PDB file of C-alpha atoms and ligand atoms in Angstrom:
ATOM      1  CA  UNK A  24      -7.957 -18.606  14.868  1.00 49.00           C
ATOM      2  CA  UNK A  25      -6.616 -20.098  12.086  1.00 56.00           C
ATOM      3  CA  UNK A  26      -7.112 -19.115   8.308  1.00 65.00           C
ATOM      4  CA  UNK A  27      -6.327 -20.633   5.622  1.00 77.00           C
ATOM      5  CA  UNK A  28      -4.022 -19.467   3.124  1.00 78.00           C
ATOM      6  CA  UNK A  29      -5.986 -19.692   0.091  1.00 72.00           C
ATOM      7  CA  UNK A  30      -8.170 -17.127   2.301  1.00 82.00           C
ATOM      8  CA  UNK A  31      -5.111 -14.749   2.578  1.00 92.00           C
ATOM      9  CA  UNK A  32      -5.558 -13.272  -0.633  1.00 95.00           C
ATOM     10  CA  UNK A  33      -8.334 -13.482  -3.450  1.00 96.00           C
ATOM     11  CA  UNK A  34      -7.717 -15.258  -6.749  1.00 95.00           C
ATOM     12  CA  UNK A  35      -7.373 -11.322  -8.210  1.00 97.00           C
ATOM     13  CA  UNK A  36      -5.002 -10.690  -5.562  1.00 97.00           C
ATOM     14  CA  UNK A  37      -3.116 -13.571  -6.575  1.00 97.00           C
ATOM     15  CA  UNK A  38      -2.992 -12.289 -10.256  1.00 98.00           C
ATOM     16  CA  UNK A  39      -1.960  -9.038  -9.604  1.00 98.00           C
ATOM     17  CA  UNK A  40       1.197 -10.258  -7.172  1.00 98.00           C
ATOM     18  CA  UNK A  41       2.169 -12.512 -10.612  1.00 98.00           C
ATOM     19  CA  UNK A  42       2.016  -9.846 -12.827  1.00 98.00           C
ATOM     20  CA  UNK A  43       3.843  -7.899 -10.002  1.00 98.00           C
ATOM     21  CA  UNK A  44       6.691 -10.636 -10.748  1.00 98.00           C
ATOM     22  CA  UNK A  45       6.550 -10.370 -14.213  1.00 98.00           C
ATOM     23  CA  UNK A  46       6.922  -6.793 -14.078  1.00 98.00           C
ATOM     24  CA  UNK A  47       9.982  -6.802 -11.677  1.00 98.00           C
ATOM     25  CA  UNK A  48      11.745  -9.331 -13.671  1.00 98.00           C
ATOM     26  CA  UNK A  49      11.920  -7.050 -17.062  1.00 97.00           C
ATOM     27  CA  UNK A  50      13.908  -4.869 -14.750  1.00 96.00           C
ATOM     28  CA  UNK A  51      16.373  -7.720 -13.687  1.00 97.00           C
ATOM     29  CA  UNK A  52      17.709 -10.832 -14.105  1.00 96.00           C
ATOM     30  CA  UNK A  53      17.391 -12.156 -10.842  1.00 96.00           C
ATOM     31  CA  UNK A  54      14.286 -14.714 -10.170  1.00 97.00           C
ATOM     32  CA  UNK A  55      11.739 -13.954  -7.895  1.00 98.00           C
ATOM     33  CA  UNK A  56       9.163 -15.873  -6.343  1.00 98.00           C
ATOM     34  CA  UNK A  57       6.793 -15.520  -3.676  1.00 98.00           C
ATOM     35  CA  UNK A  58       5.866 -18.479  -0.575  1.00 98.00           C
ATOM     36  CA  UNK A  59       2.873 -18.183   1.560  1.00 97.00           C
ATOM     37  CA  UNK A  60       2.293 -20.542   4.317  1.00 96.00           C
ATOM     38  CA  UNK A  61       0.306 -19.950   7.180  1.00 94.00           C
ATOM     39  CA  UNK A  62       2.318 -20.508  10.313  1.00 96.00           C
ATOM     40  CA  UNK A  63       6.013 -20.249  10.946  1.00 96.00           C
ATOM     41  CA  UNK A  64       7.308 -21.380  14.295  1.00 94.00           C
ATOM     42  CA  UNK A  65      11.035 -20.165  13.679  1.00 95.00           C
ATOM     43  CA  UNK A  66      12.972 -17.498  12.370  1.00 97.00           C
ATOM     44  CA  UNK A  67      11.259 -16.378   9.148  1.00 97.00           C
ATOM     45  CA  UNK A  68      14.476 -15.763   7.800  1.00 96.00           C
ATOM     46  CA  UNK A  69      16.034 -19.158   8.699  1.00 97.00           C
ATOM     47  CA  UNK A  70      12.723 -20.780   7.419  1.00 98.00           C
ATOM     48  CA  UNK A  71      12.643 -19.256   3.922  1.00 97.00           C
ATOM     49  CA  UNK A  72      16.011 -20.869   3.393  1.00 97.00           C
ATOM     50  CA  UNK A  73      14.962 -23.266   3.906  1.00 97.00           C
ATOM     51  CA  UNK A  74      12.102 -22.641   1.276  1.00 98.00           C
ATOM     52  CA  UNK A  75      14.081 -21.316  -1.408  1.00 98.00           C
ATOM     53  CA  UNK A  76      16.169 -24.697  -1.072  1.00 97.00           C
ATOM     54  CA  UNK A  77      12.735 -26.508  -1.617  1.00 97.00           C
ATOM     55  CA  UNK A  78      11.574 -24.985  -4.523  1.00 97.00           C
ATOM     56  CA  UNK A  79      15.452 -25.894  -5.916  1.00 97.00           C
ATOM     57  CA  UNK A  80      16.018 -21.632  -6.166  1.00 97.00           C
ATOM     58  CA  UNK A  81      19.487 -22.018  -6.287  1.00 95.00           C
ATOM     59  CA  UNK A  82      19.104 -23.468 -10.168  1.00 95.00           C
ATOM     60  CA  UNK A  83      19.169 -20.167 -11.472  1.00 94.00           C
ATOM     61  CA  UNK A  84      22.273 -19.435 -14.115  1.00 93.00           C
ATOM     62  CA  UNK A  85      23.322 -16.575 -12.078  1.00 93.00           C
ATOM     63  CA  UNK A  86      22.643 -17.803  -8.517  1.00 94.00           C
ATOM     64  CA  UNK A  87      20.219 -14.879  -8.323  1.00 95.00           C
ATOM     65  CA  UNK A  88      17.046 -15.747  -6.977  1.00 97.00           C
ATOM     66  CA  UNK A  89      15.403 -13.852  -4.036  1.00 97.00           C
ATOM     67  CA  UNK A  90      12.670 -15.309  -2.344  1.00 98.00           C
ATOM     68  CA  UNK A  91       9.476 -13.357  -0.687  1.00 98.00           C
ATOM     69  CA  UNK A  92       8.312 -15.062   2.114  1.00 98.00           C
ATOM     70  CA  UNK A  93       5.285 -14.833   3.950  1.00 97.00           C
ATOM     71  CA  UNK A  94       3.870 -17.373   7.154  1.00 96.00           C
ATOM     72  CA  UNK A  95      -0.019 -15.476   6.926  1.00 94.00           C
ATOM     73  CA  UNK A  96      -1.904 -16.445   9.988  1.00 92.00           C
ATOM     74  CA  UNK A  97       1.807 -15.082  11.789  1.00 91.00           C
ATOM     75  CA  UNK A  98       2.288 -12.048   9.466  1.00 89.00           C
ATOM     76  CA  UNK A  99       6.242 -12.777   9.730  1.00 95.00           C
ATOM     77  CA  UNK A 100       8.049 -12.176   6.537  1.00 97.00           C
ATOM     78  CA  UNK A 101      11.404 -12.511   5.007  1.00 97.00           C
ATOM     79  CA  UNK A 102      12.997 -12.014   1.820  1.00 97.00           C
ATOM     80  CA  UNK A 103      16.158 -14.481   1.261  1.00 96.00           C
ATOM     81  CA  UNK A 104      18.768 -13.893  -1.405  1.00 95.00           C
ATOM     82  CA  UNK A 105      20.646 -16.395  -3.527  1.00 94.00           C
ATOM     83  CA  UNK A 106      24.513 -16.784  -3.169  1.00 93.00           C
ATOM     84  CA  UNK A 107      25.541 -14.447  -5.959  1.00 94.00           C
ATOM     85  CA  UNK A 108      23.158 -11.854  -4.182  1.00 92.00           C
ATOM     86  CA  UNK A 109      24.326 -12.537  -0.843  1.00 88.00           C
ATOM     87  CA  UNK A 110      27.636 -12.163  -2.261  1.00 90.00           C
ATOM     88  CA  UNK A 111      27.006  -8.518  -3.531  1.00 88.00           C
ATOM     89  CA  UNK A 112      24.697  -7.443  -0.536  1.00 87.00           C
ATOM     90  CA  UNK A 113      23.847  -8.358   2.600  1.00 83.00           C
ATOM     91  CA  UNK A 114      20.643  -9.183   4.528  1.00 85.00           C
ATOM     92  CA  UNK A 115      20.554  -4.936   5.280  1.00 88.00           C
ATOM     93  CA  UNK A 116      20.181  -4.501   1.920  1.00 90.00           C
ATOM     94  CA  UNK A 117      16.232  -6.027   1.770  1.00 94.00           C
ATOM     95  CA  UNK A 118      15.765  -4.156   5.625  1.00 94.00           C
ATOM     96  CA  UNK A 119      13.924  -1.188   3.874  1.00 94.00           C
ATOM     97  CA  UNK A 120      11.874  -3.461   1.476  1.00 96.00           C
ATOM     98  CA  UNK A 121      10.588  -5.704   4.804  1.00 96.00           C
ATOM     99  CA  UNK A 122       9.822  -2.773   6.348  1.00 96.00           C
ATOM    100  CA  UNK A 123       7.548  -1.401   3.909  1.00 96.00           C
ATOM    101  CA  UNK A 124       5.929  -4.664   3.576  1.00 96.00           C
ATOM    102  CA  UNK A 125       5.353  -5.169   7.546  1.00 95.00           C
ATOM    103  CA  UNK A 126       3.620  -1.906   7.425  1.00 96.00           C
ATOM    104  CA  UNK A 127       1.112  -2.395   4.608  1.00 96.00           C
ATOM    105  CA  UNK A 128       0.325  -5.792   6.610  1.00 95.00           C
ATOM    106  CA  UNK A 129       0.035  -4.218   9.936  1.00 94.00           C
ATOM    107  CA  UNK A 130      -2.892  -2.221   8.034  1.00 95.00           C
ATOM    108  CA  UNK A 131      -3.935  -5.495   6.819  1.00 93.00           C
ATOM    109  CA  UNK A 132      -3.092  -4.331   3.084  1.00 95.00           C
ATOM    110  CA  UNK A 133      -1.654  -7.741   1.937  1.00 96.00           C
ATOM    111  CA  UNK A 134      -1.709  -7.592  -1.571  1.00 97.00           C
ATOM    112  CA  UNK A 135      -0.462  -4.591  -1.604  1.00 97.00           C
ATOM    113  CA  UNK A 136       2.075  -4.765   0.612  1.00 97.00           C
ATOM    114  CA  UNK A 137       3.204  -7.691  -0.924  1.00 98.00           C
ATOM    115  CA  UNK A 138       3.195  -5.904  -4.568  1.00 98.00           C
ATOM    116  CA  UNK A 139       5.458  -3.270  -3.393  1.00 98.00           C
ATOM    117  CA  UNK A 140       7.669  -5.358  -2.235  1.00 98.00           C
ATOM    118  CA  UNK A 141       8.481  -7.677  -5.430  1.00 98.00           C
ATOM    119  CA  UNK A 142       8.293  -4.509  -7.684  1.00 98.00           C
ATOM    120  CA  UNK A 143      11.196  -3.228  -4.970  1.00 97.00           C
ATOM    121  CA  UNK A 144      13.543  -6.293  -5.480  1.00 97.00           C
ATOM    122  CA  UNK A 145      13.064  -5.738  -9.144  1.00 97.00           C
ATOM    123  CA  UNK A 146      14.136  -1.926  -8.749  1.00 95.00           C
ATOM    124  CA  UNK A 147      17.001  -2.635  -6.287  1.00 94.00           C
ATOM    125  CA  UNK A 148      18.674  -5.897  -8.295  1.00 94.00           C
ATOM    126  CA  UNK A 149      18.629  -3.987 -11.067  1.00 95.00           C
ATOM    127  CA  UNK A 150      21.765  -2.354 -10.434  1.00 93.00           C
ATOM    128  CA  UNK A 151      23.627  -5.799  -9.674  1.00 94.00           C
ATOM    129  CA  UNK A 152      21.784  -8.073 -12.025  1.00 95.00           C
ATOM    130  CA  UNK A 153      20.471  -6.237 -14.869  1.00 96.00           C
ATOM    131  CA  UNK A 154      17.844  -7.452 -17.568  1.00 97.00           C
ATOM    132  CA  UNK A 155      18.915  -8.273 -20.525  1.00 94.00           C
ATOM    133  CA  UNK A 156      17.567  -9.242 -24.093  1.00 93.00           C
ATOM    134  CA  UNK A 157      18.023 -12.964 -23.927  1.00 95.00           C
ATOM    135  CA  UNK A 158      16.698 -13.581 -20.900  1.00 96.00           C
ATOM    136  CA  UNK A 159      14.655 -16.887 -19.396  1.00 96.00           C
ATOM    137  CA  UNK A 160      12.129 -16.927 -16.995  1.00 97.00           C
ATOM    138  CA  UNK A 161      13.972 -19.455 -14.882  1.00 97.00           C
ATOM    139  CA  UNK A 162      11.582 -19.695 -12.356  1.00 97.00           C
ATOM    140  CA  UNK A 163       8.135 -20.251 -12.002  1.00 97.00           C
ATOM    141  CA  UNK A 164       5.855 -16.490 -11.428  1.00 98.00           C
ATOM    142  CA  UNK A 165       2.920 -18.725  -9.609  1.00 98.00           C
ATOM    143  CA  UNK A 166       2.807 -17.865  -6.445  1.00 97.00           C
ATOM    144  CA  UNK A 167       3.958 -21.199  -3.683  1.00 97.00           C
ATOM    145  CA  UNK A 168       1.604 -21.940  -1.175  1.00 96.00           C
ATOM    146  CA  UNK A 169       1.697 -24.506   1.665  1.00 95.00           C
ATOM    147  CA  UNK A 170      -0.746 -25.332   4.549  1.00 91.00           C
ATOM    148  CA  UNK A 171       1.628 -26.616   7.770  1.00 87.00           C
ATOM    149  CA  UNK A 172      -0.727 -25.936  10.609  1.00 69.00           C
TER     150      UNK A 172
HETATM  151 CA1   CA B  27      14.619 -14.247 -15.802  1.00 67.86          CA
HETATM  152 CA1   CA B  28      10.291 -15.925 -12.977  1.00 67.86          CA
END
């Protein structure tokens, strides 16, 4: 069966993943969003390039923007890097993050697992692309959703 993905999580949920992103982003510089969509027929990874070249994530200053993506009615995830990011670290580099978040959903904690993970990018860029004073919130902290089933 097929759910919607306004069903996936509850409006609270929703806040708490955006102040999840705010949160993470006083610890870097890099941009992070958040797509959920409920099916994904292909690679998850290949699809949220395909995403972060949608939502035009590749207009940050520092080519920094990692992307948290999430088909719900498949549970497949992926977390996709901007160039400068991909640059520094490879796709291994997010393995340990994914894996924490595929857990939390295989107990069907969503929110949660999706929480961890942000607040894990923020922790983990921070070494590469650190905060600092004068930042911008280049990107948007609302969460992306799309229906494509
Ligand atoms: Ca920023
Ligand atoms: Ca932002």
């Amino acid at each position: 069966m097929s759910s919607s993905t306004k069903e996936f999580l509850s409006e609270d949920q929703e806040k708490d993943i955006v102040e999840a992103i705010k949160k993470a982003e006083l610890q870097t510089s890099g941009e992070i969003r958040v797509h959920i969509e409920n099916k994904c027929k292909k690679d998850p990874l290949k699809r949220s390039q395909e995403v972060f070249s949608k939502l035009e994530m590749h207009k940050t200053d520092l080519r920094n923007g990692v992307l948290v993506y999430i088909a719900s009615d498949d549970h497949k995830v992926a977390i996709f890097g901007g160039k400068a990011i991909n640059e520094k670290v490879g796709q291994p580099f997010w393995d340990d993050v994914l894996a924490d978040m595929i857990d939390d959903f295989k107990n069907d904690e969503f929110k949660h697992g999706i929480e961890k993970a942000v607040l894990s990018i923020g922790e983990k860029l921070k070494a590469y692309f650190p905060y600092k004073s004068d930042d911008k919130d280049e990107l948007s902290n609302d969460i992306s959703f799309n229906e494509n089933s």
